[in-house]
Coordinates of C-alpha atoms in Angstrom, one line a residue:
M244 CA -179.1 -32.9 -83.4
L245 CA -178.8 -33.1 -87.2
E246 CA -177.5 -36.2 -88.8
K247 CA -173.7 -36.5 -88.5
N248 CA -171.6 -36.1 -91.7
I249 CA -170.1 -39.5 -92.3
N250 CA -167.9 -38.5 -95.2
L251 CA -165.4 -36.3 -93.4
T252 CA -162.0 -35.7 -94.9
G253 CA -160.7 -34.7 -91.5
Y254 CA -160.2 -31.0 -92.3
P255 CA -162.9 -28.5 -91.4
S256 CA -162.4 -26.0 -94.1
I257 CA -162.9 -28.7 -96.7
D258 CA -165.8 -30.6 -95.0
K259 CA -167.6 -27.5 -93.7
P260 CA -169.6 -29.7 -91.2
W261 CA -171.3 -26.6 -89.8
L262 CA -173.4 -26.4 -93.0
K263 CA -175.6 -29.2 -91.8
Y264 CA -177.2 -26.6 -89.5
Y265 CA -178.3 -24.5 -92.5
S266 CA -181.0 -24.9 -95.1
Q267 CA -180.1 -25.1 -98.8
E268 CA -181.8 -21.8 -99.3
A269 CA -179.3 -20.2 -96.8
I270 CA -176.3 -21.9 -98.3
R271 CA -177.3 -20.7 -101.9
S272 CA -178.2 -17.2 -100.7
C273 CA -176.4 -14.1 -102.0
E274 CA -175.0 -11.2 -100.0
P275 CA -176.8 -7.8 -100.3
Q276 CA -175.4 -5.5 -102.9
C277 CA -176.3 -2.1 -101.5
T278 CA -175.2 0.4 -98.9
A279 CA -175.9 -0.1 -95.2
Y280 CA -178.5 2.6 -95.3
E281 CA -180.3 1.1 -98.3
L282 CA -180.5 -2.3 -96.5
I283 CA -182.3 -0.9 -93.5
Y284 CA -184.6 1.2 -95.7
Q285 CA -185.5 -1.7 -98.0
N286 CA -186.3 -3.9 -95.0
N287 CA -188.5 -1.4 -93.2
R288 CA -190.1 0.9 -95.9
E289 CA -193.4 -1.1 -95.6
N290 CA -193.5 -0.7 -91.8
L291 CA -192.9 3.0 -91.2
D292 CA -195.2 3.1 -88.2
D293 CA -193.1 0.5 -86.3
I294 CA -190.9 1.7 -83.5
A295 CA -187.2 1.8 -84.4
I296 CA -185.6 3.5 -81.4
H297 CA -186.3 3.9 -77.7
Y298 CA -184.3 6.6 -76.0
F299 CA -185.3 7.5 -72.4
G300 CA -189.0 7.4 -73.1
H301 CA -188.8 8.9 -76.6
K302 CA -190.0 6.4 -79.2
I303 CA -188.9 7.0 -82.8
T304 CA -190.7 5.2 -85.6
Y305 CA -188.9 3.9 -88.7
G306 CA -190.7 6.6 -90.7
E307 CA -189.3 9.3 -88.3
L308 CA -185.9 7.6 -88.4
F309 CA -185.7 7.9 -92.2
Q310 CA -186.9 11.5 -92.1
K311 CA -184.2 12.4 -89.5
I312 CA -181.5 10.7 -91.6
E313 CA -182.6 12.7 -94.6
T314 CA -182.4 15.9 -92.6
V315 CA -179.0 15.1 -91.2
T316 CA -177.8 14.0 -94.6
N317 CA -178.6 17.5 -95.9
A318 CA -176.9 19.1 -92.8
Y319 CA -173.7 17.2 -93.4
Y320 CA -173.8 18.2 -97.1
A321 CA -174.3 21.9 -96.1
L322 CA -171.4 21.6 -93.7
G323 CA -169.2 20.6 -96.6
V324 CA -168.9 16.8 -96.3
R325 CA -168.5 15.1 -99.6
K326 CA -167.8 11.6 -101.0
G327 CA -164.6 10.1 -99.6
D328 CA -164.3 12.6 -96.7
I329 CA -163.6 11.2 -93.3
V330 CA -165.6 12.5 -90.4
I331 CA -164.5 11.8 -86.8
L332 CA -167.5 10.6 -84.7
C333 CA -166.7 10.7 -81.0
I334 CA -170.2 9.9 -79.7
I335 CA -172.2 7.6 -77.6
N336 CA -175.5 5.6 -77.9
M337 CA -178.1 8.2 -78.8
P338 CA -180.4 8.7 -81.8
E339 CA -178.1 11.4 -83.3
T340 CA -175.4 8.6 -83.6
V341 CA -177.7 6.5 -85.8
Y342 CA -178.7 9.5 -87.9
S343 CA -175.1 10.5 -88.5
L344 CA -173.9 7.0 -89.4
Y345 CA -176.4 6.5 -92.1
A346 CA -176.3 10.1 -93.3
L347 CA -172.6 9.9 -93.9
D348 CA -173.1 6.5 -95.7
R349 CA -175.6 8.1 -98.1
L350 CA -173.0 10.8 -98.9
G351 CA -170.3 8.2 -99.6
A352 CA -168.3 9.7 -96.6
I353 CA -166.6 7.6 -94.0
A354 CA -167.3 7.7 -90.2
N355 CA -164.2 7.3 -88.1
L356 CA -165.5 6.0 -84.8
V357 CA -163.4 7.2 -81.8
D358 CA -163.8 6.3 -78.2
L359 CA -164.7 9.4 -76.2
R360 CA -162.4 8.3 -73.4
T361 CA -159.4 8.7 -75.7
N362 CA -156.7 11.0 -74.3
E363 CA -155.7 14.2 -76.0
E364 CA -152.5 12.9 -77.6
Q365 CA -154.2 9.8 -79.1
M366 CA -157.2 11.9 -80.3
K367 CA -154.8 14.2 -82.1
E368 CA -153.3 11.2 -83.8
Y369 CA -156.6 10.0 -85.0
I370 CA -157.6 13.4 -86.4
C371 CA -154.2 14.1 -88.1
E372 CA -153.9 10.5 -89.5
C373 CA -156.9 11.0 -91.7
N374 CA -156.7 14.8 -92.2
A375 CA -160.2 15.1 -90.9
K376 CA -161.9 18.4 -91.6
Y377 CA -165.0 17.7 -89.4
V378 CA -165.4 16.3 -85.9
V379 CA -168.7 15.4 -84.3
T380 CA -168.5 15.0 -80.6
V381 CA -170.6 14.5 -77.6
D382 CA -170.3 17.4 -75.2
L383 CA -168.7 15.1 -72.6
A384 CA -165.6 14.9 -74.8
Y385 CA -165.6 18.4 -76.1
S386 CA -162.7 19.7 -73.9
I387 CA -160.4 17.0 -75.2
I388 CA -161.5 17.6 -78.8
K389 CA -160.9 21.3 -78.5
K390 CA -157.3 20.8 -77.5
A391 CA -156.7 18.0 -80.0
I392 CA -157.8 20.0 -83.1
K393 CA -155.1 22.6 -82.6
E394 CA -152.8 22.8 -85.6
S395 CA -155.0 20.2 -87.4
H396 CA -157.0 20.5 -90.6
V397 CA -160.3 20.5 -88.7
Q398 CA -162.7 23.2 -90.0
K399 CA -165.8 22.6 -87.9
V400 CA -166.8 20.8 -84.7
V401 CA -170.4 19.7 -84.1
K402 CA -171.1 19.3 -80.4
I403 CA -174.0 17.1 -79.4
S404 CA -175.7 16.8 -76.0
P405 CA -177.0 13.4 -75.0
S406 CA -180.2 15.3 -74.1
E407 CA -180.9 16.3 -77.8
S408 CA -183.6 13.6 -78.0
F409 CA -184.8 13.8 -74.5
L410 CA -188.4 14.9 -74.0
G411 CA -189.9 17.6 -71.8
I412 CA -188.6 17.9 -68.2
K413 CA -185.8 15.4 -68.7
K414 CA -184.2 17.7 -71.3
F415 CA -184.5 20.7 -69.1
V416 CA -183.0 19.0 -66.1
Y417 CA -180.0 17.7 -68.1
Y418 CA -179.4 21.2 -69.4
I419 CA -179.5 22.7 -65.9
K420 CA -177.1 20.1 -64.5
S421 CA -174.7 19.9 -67.5
E422 CA -171.4 21.8 -67.5
K423 CA -171.5 24.8 -69.8
S424 CA -168.6 25.5 -72.1
K425 CA -167.7 28.5 -74.1
E426 CA -168.0 27.8 -77.8
D427 CA -166.1 29.4 -80.7
K428 CA -166.6 30.1 -84.4
M429 CA -165.4 26.6 -85.3
T430 CA -168.1 24.9 -83.1
L431 CA -171.7 24.3 -83.9
S432 CA -174.4 23.0 -81.6
W433 CA -176.5 20.2 -83.0
K434 CA -179.4 22.5 -83.6
Q435 CA -177.2 25.0 -85.5
F436 CA -175.8 22.2 -87.5
V437 CA -179.3 20.8 -88.5
D438 CA -180.6 24.3 -89.2
Q439 CA -177.8 25.0 -91.7
G440 CA -179.0 22.1 -93.8
K441 CA -182.7 23.0 -94.0
K442 CA -182.4 24.8 -97.4
T443 CA -179.9 22.3 -98.8
K444 CA -180.5 19.2 -100.9
A445 CA -177.7 16.7 -100.7
C446 CA -176.1 15.0 -103.7
L447 CA -176.1 11.4 -102.8
A448 CA -173.3 8.9 -103.7
E449 CA -174.0 5.7 -105.5
Y450 CA -173.3 2.3 -104.0
E451 CA -169.7 1.0 -104.5
K452 CA -168.8 -2.6 -103.5
E453 CA -165.5 -1.8 -101.8
K454 CA -166.3 1.7 -100.5
C455 CA -165.4 2.2 -96.8
F456 CA -168.4 2.7 -94.6
V457 CA -166.7 3.2 -91.2
I458 CA -163.2 3.1 -89.6
A459 CA -163.3 1.3 -86.3
H460 CA -160.3 0.9 -84.0
T461 CA -158.8 -2.3 -82.5
G462 CA -158.8 -2.7 -78.8
G463 CA -155.1 -1.8 -78.5
T464 CA -154.5 -4.3 -75.7
T465 CA -151.2 -5.4 -77.3
G466 CA -150.1 -2.2 -79.0
I467 CA -151.3 1.0 -80.7
P468 CA -154.9 0.7 -81.9
K469 CA -155.2 0.3 -85.7
G470 CA -157.9 1.8 -87.9
V471 CA -160.0 -1.0 -89.5
M472 CA -161.7 -0.1 -92.7
I473 CA -165.2 -1.8 -92.9
S474 CA -167.2 -1.6 -96.0
D475 CA -171.0 -1.6 -96.5
N476 CA -170.7 -5.1 -97.8
N477 CA -168.8 -6.2 -94.7
I478 CA -171.4 -4.9 -92.3
N479 CA -174.3 -6.0 -94.4
A480 CA -172.9 -9.5 -94.6
V481 CA -173.0 -9.8 -90.8
A482 CA -176.6 -8.6 -90.7
N483 CA -177.6 -10.9 -93.5
G484 CA -176.0 -13.9 -91.8
Y485 CA -178.1 -13.6 -88.7
Q486 CA -181.4 -14.5 -90.5
Y487 CA -180.3 -18.0 -91.1
L488 CA -179.2 -18.9 -87.6
G489 CA -182.6 -20.1 -86.3
I490 CA -182.7 -17.3 -83.7
P491 CA -186.4 -16.3 -83.6
F492 CA -186.1 -12.6 -84.5
K493 CA -189.5 -11.0 -85.1
R494 CA -190.4 -7.5 -86.0
Q495 CA -190.8 -5.2 -83.0
Q496 CA -189.1 -7.4 -80.5
K497 CA -187.0 -5.3 -78.1
Y498 CA -183.2 -5.3 -78.2
F499 CA -181.3 -3.6 -75.3
N500 CA -178.1 -1.9 -76.4
D501 CA -175.6 -0.4 -74.1
L502 CA -172.6 -1.3 -76.2
P503 CA -170.8 1.8 -77.4
P504 CA -171.0 2.4 -81.1
F505 CA -167.2 2.8 -81.4
I506 CA -167.0 -1.0 -80.6
I507 CA -167.7 -2.6 -83.9
Y508 CA -170.2 -5.1 -82.3
G509 CA -172.1 -2.2 -80.9
L510 CA -172.5 -0.8 -84.5
A511 CA -172.7 -3.9 -86.7
V512 CA -175.0 -6.1 -84.5
A513 CA -176.6 -3.9 -81.8
I514 CA -177.6 -1.1 -84.2
H515 CA -177.4 -2.2 -87.9
T516 CA -178.5 -5.8 -87.7
T517 CA -181.3 -5.1 -85.2
L518 CA -182.6 -2.3 -87.4
C519 CA -182.4 -4.5 -90.5
Y520 CA -184.9 -6.9 -88.9
G521 CA -187.3 -4.2 -87.7
L522 CA -186.6 -4.6 -84.0
Q523 CA -187.1 -1.9 -81.4
V524 CA -183.6 -0.8 -80.4
I525 CA -183.3 0.5 -76.8
L526 CA -180.3 2.9 -76.9
Y527 CA -178.7 3.3 -73.5
P528 CA -175.6 5.5 -73.4
V529 CA -173.9 4.1 -70.3
F530 CA -172.0 0.9 -70.5
D531 CA -172.4 -0.3 -66.9
S532 CA -172.7 -3.9 -65.8
K533 CA -173.8 -3.0 -62.3
S534 CA -176.8 -1.0 -63.5
F535 CA -177.8 -3.5 -66.1
P536 CA -180.3 -5.5 -63.9
D537 CA -182.3 -2.3 -63.3
Q538 CA -182.4 -1.6 -67.1
F539 CA -183.3 -5.2 -67.7
I540 CA -186.2 -5.0 -65.3
K541 CA -187.4 -1.7 -66.8
Y542 CA -187.4 -2.6 -70.5
K543 CA -187.8 -6.4 -70.4
P544 CA -185.8 -6.9 -73.7
N545 CA -186.2 -9.9 -75.8
H546 CA -182.5 -9.7 -76.8
F547 CA -179.3 -8.1 -75.4
S548 CA -175.6 -8.4 -75.9
A549 CA -173.3 -8.1 -73.0
I550 CA -170.0 -9.0 -71.2
S551 CA -169.8 -11.7 -68.6
D552 CA -170.2 -9.1 -65.7
H553 CA -173.6 -8.2 -67.1
L554 CA -174.8 -11.8 -66.7
K555 CA -173.1 -12.0 -63.3
Y556 CA -174.9 -9.0 -61.9
L557 CA -178.2 -10.0 -63.5
S558 CA -178.1 -13.5 -61.9
E559 CA -177.0 -12.2 -58.5
S560 CA -179.4 -9.3 -58.2
N561 CA -182.0 -9.5 -55.5
K562 CA -184.4 -7.8 -57.9
T563 CA -184.4 -10.5 -60.5
Q564 CA -184.6 -13.6 -58.2
K565 CA -188.4 -13.9 -58.6
M566 CA -188.6 -12.5 -62.1
D567 CA -190.1 -14.5 -65.0
F568 CA -187.7 -14.5 -67.9
S569 CA -190.0 -16.2 -70.4
F570 CA -189.8 -13.1 -72.7
L571 CA -186.0 -13.4 -73.1
I572 CA -184.6 -15.0 -76.3
T573 CA -181.1 -13.9 -76.7
A574 CA -178.6 -13.3 -73.9
A575 CA -175.5 -12.9 -76.0
I576 CA -171.9 -12.7 -74.9
G577 CA -168.5 -12.9 -76.5
G578 CA -167.3 -16.5 -75.9
D579 CA -163.7 -15.6 -75.0
S580 CA -164.9 -13.8 -71.9
L581 CA -167.1 -16.5 -70.4
N582 CA -165.7 -19.4 -68.5
I583 CA -167.5 -22.8 -68.5
E584 CA -168.5 -22.7 -64.8
M585 CA -170.2 -19.3 -65.2
E586 CA -171.9 -20.5 -68.4
K587 CA -173.4 -23.4 -66.6
E588 CA -174.5 -21.3 -63.6
V589 CA -176.2 -18.7 -65.8
N590 CA -177.9 -21.3 -67.9
K591 CA -179.2 -22.9 -64.8
F592 CA -180.5 -19.5 -63.6
L593 CA -182.2 -18.8 -67.0
R594 CA -183.9 -22.2 -66.9
A595 CA -185.1 -21.6 -63.3
H596 CA -186.6 -18.3 -64.5
H597 CA -188.5 -19.9 -67.4
C598 CA -186.2 -18.7 -70.2
K599 CA -186.4 -21.3 -73.1
Y600 CA -183.0 -20.4 -74.4
E601 CA -179.4 -20.8 -73.2
I602 CA -176.7 -18.1 -73.3
C603 CA -175.9 -17.2 -76.9
K604 CA -172.1 -17.1 -77.3
G605 CA -170.2 -15.8 -80.2
Y606 CA -166.7 -15.0 -81.6
G607 CA -165.5 -12.3 -83.9
M608 CA -163.2 -9.3 -84.1
T609 CA -163.1 -5.8 -85.5
E610 CA -161.3 -7.0 -88.6
L611 CA -164.3 -9.3 -89.3
A612 CA -166.9 -6.5 -88.7
A613 CA -168.0 -8.1 -85.4
T614 CA -169.6 -11.5 -85.3
A615 CA -168.1 -14.3 -87.5
V616 CA -169.1 -17.3 -85.4
T617 CA -172.1 -17.7 -83.1
S618 CA -174.1 -20.3 -81.3
T619 CA -177.7 -21.0 -82.3
P620 CA -180.6 -22.8 -80.6
M621 CA -179.4 -25.9 -82.5
A622 CA -175.7 -25.6 -82.1
N623 CA -174.8 -24.4 -78.6
A624 CA -172.5 -26.8 -76.8
V625 CA -171.2 -25.7 -73.4
G626 CA -167.7 -24.2 -73.9
S627 CA -168.1 -23.6 -77.6
V628 CA -168.7 -20.3 -79.3
G629 CA -170.9 -21.8 -82.0
I630 CA -170.7 -22.2 -85.8
P631 CA -169.6 -19.8 -88.6
L632 CA -172.2 -17.6 -90.2
V633 CA -173.4 -19.4 -93.3
H634 CA -171.0 -17.8 -95.9
N635 CA -168.0 -17.9 -93.6
S636 CA -165.4 -20.6 -93.3
I637 CA -162.9 -21.6 -90.6
K638 CA -159.7 -23.6 -90.4
I639 CA -157.3 -24.3 -87.6
V640 CA -153.7 -24.0 -88.6
D641 CA -150.4 -25.1 -87.0
I642 CA -148.8 -22.0 -85.5
D643 CA -145.4 -22.9 -86.9
T644 CA -146.0 -24.7 -90.2
K645 CA -149.3 -22.9 -91.2
E646 CA -150.7 -26.2 -92.3
E647 CA -154.4 -26.9 -91.6
L648 CA -155.0 -29.2 -88.6
P649 CA -157.7 -31.8 -88.3
Y650 CA -160.7 -31.9 -86.0
G651 CA -160.0 -31.6 -82.2
E652 CA -156.4 -30.2 -82.5
V653 CA -155.7 -26.8 -81.1
G654 CA -154.0 -24.2 -83.4
E655 CA -154.6 -20.7 -84.7
I656 CA -158.1 -19.8 -85.8
W657 CA -158.3 -18.5 -89.4
I658 CA -161.6 -17.2 -90.8
S659 CA -162.7 -16.2 -94.3
G660 CA -165.9 -14.7 -95.5
P661 CA -167.6 -11.7 -96.9
S662 CA -167.1 -9.6 -93.7
V663 CA -163.2 -9.7 -93.9
M664 CA -162.1 -6.0 -93.6
I665 CA -160.9 -3.9 -96.5
G666 CA -157.7 -3.5 -94.6
Y667 CA -156.0 -1.3 -91.9
Y668 CA -156.2 2.4 -92.7
H669 CA -152.8 3.7 -94.1
N670 CA -151.1 0.5 -92.9
E671 CA -150.5 -2.0 -95.7
E672 CA -147.8 -3.8 -93.8
A673 CA -150.1 -4.5 -90.8
T674 CA -152.8 -5.6 -93.3
E675 CA -150.5 -8.1 -95.0
N676 CA -149.5 -9.5 -91.6
V677 CA -153.1 -10.3 -90.8
V678 CA -154.8 -11.0 -94.1
V679 CA -153.6 -14.0 -96.1
T680 CA -154.8 -14.8 -99.6
D681 CA -154.6 -18.5 -100.5
K682 CA -154.0 -20.0 -104.0
N683 CA -157.7 -19.9 -104.7
G684 CA -157.9 -16.2 -104.0
T685 CA -159.7 -16.6 -100.7
R686 CA -158.8 -13.9 -98.1
W687 CA -158.3 -15.3 -94.6
I688 CA -157.9 -13.4 -91.3
H689 CA -155.5 -15.1 -89.0
T690 CA -156.9 -14.1 -85.7
G691 CA -154.1 -14.6 -83.3
D692 CA -156.4 -16.8 -81.2
L693 CA -156.2 -20.4 -80.4
G694 CA -159.0 -22.9 -80.8
Y695 CA -160.2 -26.2 -82.3
I696 CA -163.2 -27.4 -84.3
S697 CA -165.3 -30.4 -83.3
E698 CA -166.6 -32.9 -85.9
D699 CA -170.0 -31.2 -85.4
G700 CA -168.6 -28.0 -86.8
L701 CA -168.5 -26.1 -83.5
L702 CA -165.6 -23.8 -82.7
F703 CA -164.0 -23.9 -79.2
H704 CA -162.0 -20.8 -78.3
K705 CA -158.9 -21.7 -76.2
G706 CA -157.1 -18.5 -75.6
R707 CA -154.8 -16.0 -77.4
I708 CA -151.5 -16.8 -79.1
R709 CA -150.1 -13.5 -78.1
R710 CA -150.2 -14.8 -74.5
I711 CA -147.8 -17.6 -75.4
Y712 CA -144.6 -16.9 -73.4
L713 CA -141.2 -18.2 -74.5
T714 CA -139.1 -20.0 -71.8
A715 CA -136.3 -22.5 -71.8
V716 CA -135.8 -26.0 -70.3
E717 CA -132.3 -27.2 -69.9
G718 CA -131.2 -24.7 -72.5
Q719 CA -133.8 -25.7 -75.1
P720 CA -136.7 -23.3 -76.1
A721 CA -140.1 -24.1 -74.8
K722 CA -143.5 -22.3 -74.7
I723 CA -145.8 -21.5 -71.8
F724 CA -149.5 -21.8 -72.8
P725 CA -151.4 -19.8 -70.2
N726 CA -154.8 -21.3 -71.2
L727 CA -153.6 -24.8 -70.4
V728 CA -152.5 -23.7 -66.9
E729 CA -155.7 -21.8 -66.4
E730 CA -157.8 -24.8 -67.3
A731 CA -155.8 -27.0 -64.8
I732 CA -156.2 -24.5 -61.9
K733 CA -159.9 -24.0 -62.7
G734 CA -160.4 -27.7 -62.2
S735 CA -160.2 -27.1 -58.5
N736 CA -163.7 -26.8 -57.0
K737 CA -162.3 -23.9 -54.8
V738 CA -161.4 -21.8 -57.8
K739 CA -164.0 -19.5 -59.4
D740 CA -161.7 -18.1 -62.1
C741 CA -158.0 -17.9 -63.1
T742 CA -155.8 -15.9 -65.4
V743 CA -152.1 -16.7 -65.9
V744 CA -149.5 -14.3 -67.3
G745 CA -145.8 -14.3 -67.8
R746 CA -143.0 -12.3 -66.4
F747 CA -139.3 -12.3 -67.0
K748 CA -137.2 -14.5 -64.8
E749 CA -134.6 -12.6 -62.8
N750 CA -131.6 -11.7 -65.0
S751 CA -133.1 -13.6 -67.9
T752 CA -135.0 -13.1 -71.2
C753 CA -137.1 -16.2 -70.5
Y754 CA -140.5 -16.1 -68.9
E755 CA -142.1 -17.8 -65.9
A756 CA -145.8 -18.1 -65.1
V757 CA -147.7 -16.2 -62.4
A758 CA -151.3 -17.2 -61.6
Y759 CA -154.0 -14.7 -60.6
V760 CA -156.8 -16.6 -58.9
V761 CA -160.4 -15.7 -57.9
L762 CA -161.8 -18.0 -55.3
H763 CA -165.3 -18.8 -54.3
D764 CA -166.6 -16.5 -51.6
E765 CA -166.3 -18.9 -48.7
I766 CA -162.7 -20.0 -49.6
T767 CA -159.5 -18.4 -48.2
G768 CA -156.3 -18.3 -50.1
D769 CA -153.6 -19.7 -47.8
E770 CA -150.4 -21.8 -48.1
Q771 CA -152.4 -25.0 -48.0
L772 CA -154.5 -24.0 -51.0
I773 CA -151.3 -22.9 -52.9
E774 CA -149.9 -26.4 -52.3
E775 CA -153.1 -28.0 -53.6
L776 CA -153.0 -25.8 -56.7
Q777 CA -149.3 -26.6 -57.3
K778 CA -150.0 -30.3 -57.1
I779 CA -152.9 -29.9 -59.7
C780 CA -150.6 -28.1 -62.0
K781 CA -147.8 -30.6 -61.7
D782 CA -150.3 -33.3 -62.6
K783 CA -151.8 -31.5 -65.6
V784 CA -149.1 -29.5 -67.3
P785 CA -145.3 -29.7 -67.8
S786 CA -143.3 -28.4 -64.9
Y787 CA -141.9 -25.4 -66.8
M788 CA -145.5 -24.1 -67.2
C789 CA -146.3 -24.4 -63.5
P790 CA -146.8 -21.0 -61.9
V791 CA -144.0 -19.8 -59.6
E792 CA -146.4 -17.7 -57.7
Y793 CA -150.1 -17.7 -56.9
R794 CA -151.9 -14.4 -56.2
F795 CA -155.4 -14.3 -54.9
V796 CA -157.6 -11.4 -56.1
K797 CA -161.3 -10.5 -55.8
E798 CA -161.5 -9.7 -59.5
F799 CA -159.4 -9.1 -62.6
P800 CA -158.7 -5.7 -64.2
H801 CA -160.6 -5.1 -67.4
T802 CA -160.2 -3.0 -70.5
P803 CA -162.8 -0.4 -71.3
I804 CA -164.8 -2.9 -73.4
G805 CA -164.9 -5.5 -70.6
K806 CA -162.1 -7.9 -71.6
I807 CA -159.4 -9.0 -69.1
D808 CA -156.6 -6.6 -69.2
F809 CA -153.6 -8.9 -69.5
R810 CA -151.1 -6.1 -70.0
R811 CA -152.0 -4.7 -66.6
L812 CA -151.7 -8.1 -65.0
E813 CA -148.3 -8.5 -66.6
K814 CA -147.2 -5.2 -65.1
W815 CA -148.5 -6.2 -61.7
A816 CA -146.5 -9.5 -62.0
E817 CA -143.3 -7.5 -62.7
Q818 CA -143.8 -4.8 -60.1
D819 CA -144.9 -7.0 -57.2
M820 CA -141.8 -9.3 -57.3

């Protein structure tokens, strides 16, 4: 541990205690002033023979990657894409995704990243919202796209098969098995699209500091997803910050990526950051926790990013029990999805399998271009999500007064730094509700999450403000904080995990708490256990926060990106009364 700062004022955003983990060179460093494409090119132009991408046995060098990006840039230009145009990308992890992202960046166009699982109505909203003239889609989503573009401004649809970059027999087998669809004059295959650009030389756009690179969409777990405008500078700042964390990145280490590109972390870290450091990126198009152990065994990656279920299946798989993990450096996970018990269990598993490093936890959001805070080999306390990237700052503010709180006190997490989004697309009101500019001109994202900062500068995530439920005690307003109740219940050695949600009391506008509890395998949920949990809660939290009902489940429902689906649990709580 580095020497403790003995001159603390008591306020993290002033003291910045996390800077003790960084060198003076890191603190004084400047952010890249170039496009996202230029950054990966500058960092790899001397190593063109190194492998950039693995895709089902096809290894693509950095030299080949840049050639492909050049070809696809010309193809988009021939299609009619120009500076400022917004192109809908409804695609998965495959080489054509990488080519398209950087090709559009070179043209000064904007990639609007859309989840291919989006329904027809929402897809139409995305297309019409930005008046998109061009849609690029994986063939799996083509039927939805075809319906959604009716009465829109879309002029051309480019349809890509995941097999475009397959080699030999794999490509043939995929073609035979895939469902054939009738194309029309508006639709081009990927080959037709590329061929159109072979006699074209694109006019490239110059770098602009505040130019939007991509539009990514929020998770939508508490409302309609919003389009988040991320600049080249935003995404480059995240990539740049990783080099100072003490994570031993080395050229040609392998990074396994099954995170979809429409999730900002899947783009900003799992593709862009990894390519910036010359890693070999293993692109896997299926986000599936259960199959992850098989892929891990196959590729033996030095780094991967995941959700907690990936780690669960990895540690429980019979195939990994006798495996040597000494090659593994980074097993990264979003800190808000990992409970302390699982963190300890997985760290124990990693140590037993000769891994030198513990789980790497982090915290961020789409509005911050992915990672804003992450643990490092030097700063990785159990339960924490780490320290801010070197040019970021954090403060914890009182939810009501908005005044900064001292160390150890729980409040709303506010973050500033070079990765703060440009804003929400066509939604200034929503932007103003999330981005606060202080008297010094610093732009802060107030995250909607609860946490506190230790005197060592580590952030501890404690739940989400939007899960605070209003209730009343003897006619006076009060608040139910689910995270406090969850912590109390998880204190029982019979409980594996717990999530608490609110529901309206009968004939009332006030809430009451309902606990969903996952037990250890050998434990049975009965009336005796409920009484034990009730007693724990009464001892640990105010009576008005104590659950009125305990429900035992095997697992929690999850959103498509692996987070607990609180809205579904809330509906269950209402429906099952």
